[in-house]
Amino acid sequence: MANNSSLVGRGFLPRQINDRVIIVQILVMIFLSINLLLVMTFFKKECFYTSARYILFAVTLLSDSLLLFMSDILLIFTYFEFTLQVWLCVIVCVVPLLYLVVTPVTLTAMTLERYVAICMPLRHGELCSTRNTMHGILIIHGLSSVPCIVVLCTFFASASLSFYKQHNVCSVEIFSLYRWQDHIRSAVYQFYFLIMCIIIVFSYVKIMKVARAASGENKKSTRKGLRTVLLHGFQLLLCLIQLWCPFIETAVLQINFRLFINVRYFNYIMFRLAPRCLSPLIYGLRDETFFHALKNYVSFGWYKRNI
């Protein structure tokens, strides 16, 4: 049915898709450039790469950049119908599968860091030391690899050896040969996001209790922490909706191909690109220390001299 629909749609879709692909390329380049600028600023001051919150922020920037870059390559492959052998496509798709989960898990770790800083300030230096943060990054990647391993195991158990030699358009959908694989993948992702949502709600409630009891500068700090946790929750919500997008797109494809193209484009902009541009906003612009360092770096030291 998809083949028939694509044939029917060829008369009016190429120009529309081409314009949209160009817009996506521009947005991806803008986001990658901003992330690169923030990462370079991160390495300019020692206080950033010795602080847990900024180290985790750099991890989100790098994982988002890698995910944007790889998903953009897959988008171009799909648009130009560039085929690869399945075994090579599997290798290419492992990175997007892994880093799809790394960012939300890192956001959860950043929320816990804010919880420790505000609710247990005396133990913050010990629990969130540079050494423990590096160990935390390894744990983050270990936890994030579990859904990827589950997807790969179900795929390897179902695919025949001859299938790996076939040429197909490369996308992560290649791992879903049967409907039950989609259900297993969805169940694992939803379990992860349920745990992460519980952690964020728990941290928010605890920080809110501290905020009520605080006064003066402490009250201002805890309120800022509350807003940060809320923004992390909003990012997680967008990431969670992204996991439902393939099911929505599959259902829409059965109805109308043109509607499918529109829905897929909207999902890519809203639930792939948008969550990835929120991290620079939360920690790159809202954080005064990082923002001043960024302005100083962008102005080649002129901003600092004026101060």
XYZ file of C-alpha atoms in Angstrom:
307
model
C 0.000 0.000 0.000
C 2.903 2.339 0.781
C 4.305 1.799 -2.726
C 0.992 2.641 -4.372
C 0.606 5.716 -2.222
C 4.072 6.936 -3.042
C 3.375 6.540 -6.750
C 0.183 8.504 -6.438
C 1.935 11.232 -4.476
C 4.838 11.765 -6.857
C 2.919 14.317 -8.865
C 2.797 16.930 -6.080
C 5.207 15.956 -3.280
C 8.815 16.332 -4.550
C 8.995 20.158 -4.396
C 7.228 20.270 -1.039
C 9.531 17.658 0.506
C 12.589 19.317 -1.020
C 11.736 22.655 0.618
C 11.197 20.944 3.941
C 14.464 19.036 3.745
C 16.297 22.309 3.127
C 14.602 23.882 6.173
C 15.601 20.888 8.300
C 19.219 21.161 7.100
C 19.294 24.843 8.070
C 17.833 24.117 11.520
C 20.231 21.219 12.114
C 23.229 23.367 11.135
C 22.060 26.169 13.457
C 21.587 23.798 16.411
C 24.913 22.037 15.774
C 26.717 25.383 15.546
C 25.173 26.590 18.826
C 26.055 23.311 20.552
C 29.636 23.478 19.241
C 29.970 27.045 20.541
C 28.681 26.000 23.972
C 31.022 22.988 24.119
C 34.006 25.224 23.252
C 32.918 27.657 25.990
C 32.692 24.728 28.430
C 36.376 23.886 27.909
C 37.497 27.509 28.302
C 37.065 27.700 32.099
C 38.251 25.170 34.647
C 35.239 25.767 36.896
C 33.028 24.209 34.206
C 34.832 20.918 33.613
C 35.335 20.380 37.357
C 31.649 20.913 38.234
C 29.109 18.076 38.001
C 26.251 20.172 36.609
C 28.355 21.587 33.766
C 29.952 18.231 32.947
C 26.494 16.669 32.598
C 25.421 19.677 30.530
C 28.347 19.032 28.163
C 27.285 15.365 27.914
C 23.782 16.424 26.785
C 25.273 18.821 24.220
C 27.533 16.132 22.762
C 24.837 13.432 22.742
C 22.284 15.799 21.197
C 24.778 16.870 18.531
C 25.659 13.281 17.662
C 21.986 12.279 17.540
C 21.088 15.283 15.348
C 23.968 14.567 12.981
C 23.204 10.844 12.598
C 19.420 11.289 12.320
C 19.999 13.976 9.686
C 22.155 11.563 7.678
C 19.402 8.937 7.879
C 16.873 11.561 6.783
C 18.983 12.384 3.716
C 19.379 8.657 2.943
C 15.606 8.232 3.103
C 14.863 11.308 0.981
C 17.273 10.316 -1.814
C 16.345 6.616 -1.416
C 20.011 5.758 -0.888
C 20.253 2.043 -0.034
C 22.758 0.182 2.112
C 23.251 -3.470 2.902
C 21.314 -4.288 6.052
C 24.394 -5.287 8.081
C 25.956 -1.869 7.426
C 22.682 -0.100 8.194
C 22.539 -1.900 11.558
C 25.961 -0.471 12.477
C 24.911 3.055 11.419
C 21.634 2.906 13.363
C 23.189 1.764 16.646
C 24.336 5.332 17.441
C 20.865 6.969 17.081
C 19.290 4.116 19.069
C 21.762 4.568 21.915
C 21.811 8.371 22.082
C 18.049 8.598 21.826
C 18.068 7.464 25.469
C 21.338 9.044 26.677
C 19.916 12.590 26.705
C 16.803 11.896 28.864
C 18.826 9.728 31.273
C 21.397 12.538 31.565
C 18.581 15.033 32.188
C 17.413 12.817 35.052
C 20.942 12.762 36.455
C 21.064 16.578 36.229
C 17.778 16.742 38.129
C 19.233 14.546 40.892
C 22.289 16.828 40.995
C 20.015 19.842 41.582
C 18.164 17.858 44.265
C 21.436 17.081 46.082
C 22.684 20.684 45.727
C 19.512 22.191 47.231
C 18.276 19.518 49.638
C 21.649 18.106 50.782
C 24.104 20.988 50.314
C 26.593 19.655 52.889
C 27.006 16.384 50.949
C 26.963 17.935 47.472
C 30.747 18.252 47.216
C 31.194 14.594 48.150
C 28.388 13.045 46.100
C 28.862 15.233 43.012
C 32.650 15.268 42.839
C 34.362 15.165 39.445
C 35.351 11.515 39.979
C 31.788 10.465 40.877
C 30.439 12.438 37.918
C 32.730 10.532 35.530
C 31.516 7.268 37.042
C 27.966 8.589 36.630
C 28.552 9.192 32.912
C 29.592 5.548 32.515
C 26.450 4.466 34.400
C 24.322 6.735 32.189
C 25.689 5.121 29.030
C 25.338 1.657 30.536
C 21.668 2.229 31.421
C 21.016 3.869 28.050
C 22.453 0.892 26.168
C 19.876 -1.552 27.627
C 16.977 -0.534 25.284
C 19.396 -0.612 22.337
C 20.546 -4.118 23.310
C 16.920 -5.288 23.633
C 16.077 -3.940 20.159
C 19.182 -5.548 18.634
C 18.556 -8.904 20.343
C 14.956 -9.113 19.087
C 16.180 -8.166 15.599
C 19.026 -10.713 15.545
C 16.638 -13.410 16.776
C 14.162 -12.701 13.955
C 16.258 -11.808 10.886
C 17.574 -14.508 8.577
C 21.213 -14.490 7.429
C 20.180 -13.656 3.864
C 18.369 -10.536 5.104
C 21.676 -8.903 6.145
C 22.874 -8.959 2.528
C 19.794 -7.225 1.147
C 19.883 -3.549 0.129
C 17.345 -1.327 1.887
C 16.788 2.346 2.622
C 18.518 2.779 5.983
C 16.373 3.785 8.968
C 15.812 2.583 12.538
C 12.504 1.057 11.392
C 14.570 -1.708 9.792
C 14.835 -3.360 13.232
C 11.078 -3.950 13.390
C 10.345 -6.985 11.253
C 7.287 -8.001 13.278
C 4.658 -6.142 15.271
C 5.665 -7.731 18.569
C 9.116 -6.149 18.264
C 7.492 -2.699 18.237
C 5.557 -3.593 21.381
C 8.688 -4.797 23.221
C 10.633 -1.680 22.224
C 7.765 0.566 23.280
C 7.381 -1.250 26.637
C 11.093 -0.864 27.466
C 11.130 2.835 26.536
C 7.948 3.588 28.459
C 9.297 1.799 31.542
C 12.455 3.927 31.393
C 10.511 7.140 31.029
C 8.140 6.180 33.853
C 11.117 5.769 36.204
C 12.621 9.066 35.010
C 9.330 10.915 35.480
C 9.014 9.533 39.030
C 12.544 10.775 39.829
C 11.796 14.248 38.457
C 8.499 14.523 40.356
C 10.200 13.316 43.553
C 13.008 15.885 43.126
C 10.523 18.670 42.394
C 8.456 17.938 45.514
C 11.545 17.813 47.749
C 12.984 21.045 46.294
C 9.585 22.731 46.691
C 9.546 21.866 50.405
C 12.991 23.402 50.803
C 11.876 26.475 48.825
C 8.998 27.109 51.233
C 11.300 26.971 54.239
C 14.113 29.019 52.646
C 14.548 32.773 52.759
C 16.534 35.483 50.953
C 19.218 34.213 48.554
C 18.442 30.584 49.400
C 14.822 31.074 48.374
C 15.916 32.614 45.056
C 18.292 29.703 44.423
C 15.682 27.038 45.190
C 13.093 28.742 42.977
C 15.588 28.707 40.121
C 16.183 25.014 40.842
C 12.423 24.397 40.660
C 12.220 26.069 37.247
C 15.171 24.008 36.027
C 13.517 20.758 37.150
C 10.263 21.798 35.437
C 12.121 22.454 32.180
C 13.803 19.047 32.462
C 10.338 17.516 32.898
C 9.100 19.306 29.788
C 12.090 18.005 27.821
C 11.361 14.473 29.014
C 7.716 14.851 27.947
C 8.801 15.802 24.406
C 11.210 12.853 24.328
C 8.441 10.513 25.516
C 6.043 11.734 22.815
C 8.805 11.087 20.283
C 8.626 7.365 21.126
C 4.947 7.295 20.162
C 5.562 9.008 16.809
C 6.370 5.832 14.797
C 3.049 4.251 15.865
C 1.119 7.407 14.965
C 2.902 7.657 11.596
C 2.199 3.995 10.787
C -1.516 4.505 11.475
C -1.637 7.706 9.398
C 0.172 6.012 6.497
C -2.758 3.596 6.165
C -5.106 6.568 5.726
C -3.337 9.058 3.458
C 0.245 9.315 2.192
C 0.296 13.116 1.962
C -0.997 13.390 5.525
C 1.716 10.912 6.545
C 4.420 13.194 5.046
C 3.002 16.216 6.890
C 2.728 14.376 10.218
C 6.241 12.931 9.941
C 7.724 16.350 9.168
C 5.866 17.909 12.132
C 7.026 15.118 14.460
C 10.643 15.542 13.378
C 10.612 19.293 14.038
C 8.646 19.170 17.309
C 9.893 16.008 18.973
C 13.412 15.539 17.566
C 14.753 19.031 16.961
C 12.842 21.021 19.619
C 13.928 18.984 22.707
C 17.543 19.225 21.511
C 17.493 23.033 21.479
C 16.133 23.324 25.022
C 19.366 22.223 26.729
C 21.318 25.283 25.480
C 18.430 27.450 26.714
C 18.271 25.886 30.194
C 21.975 25.822 31.020
C 23.573 27.935 28.313
C 21.474 31.097 28.683
C 19.697 30.820 32.062
C 22.899 30.061 33.970
C 24.592 33.414 34.694
C 28.128 32.043 35.058
C 27.997 30.138 31.793
C 26.194 32.965 29.994
C 28.873 35.521 30.973
C 31.624 33.115 29.878
C 29.802 32.581 26.574
C 29.466 36.331 25.963
C 33.127 36.818 26.783
C 34.150 34.033 24.391
C 31.915 35.228 21.539
C 33.108 38.854 21.925
C 36.791 37.737 21.997
C 37.248 39.123 25.525
C 35.701 42.545 24.818
C 32.713 41.846 27.102
C 35.032 40.985 30.017
C 37.123 44.131 29.495
C 33.973 46.271 29.585
C 32.900 44.630 32.834
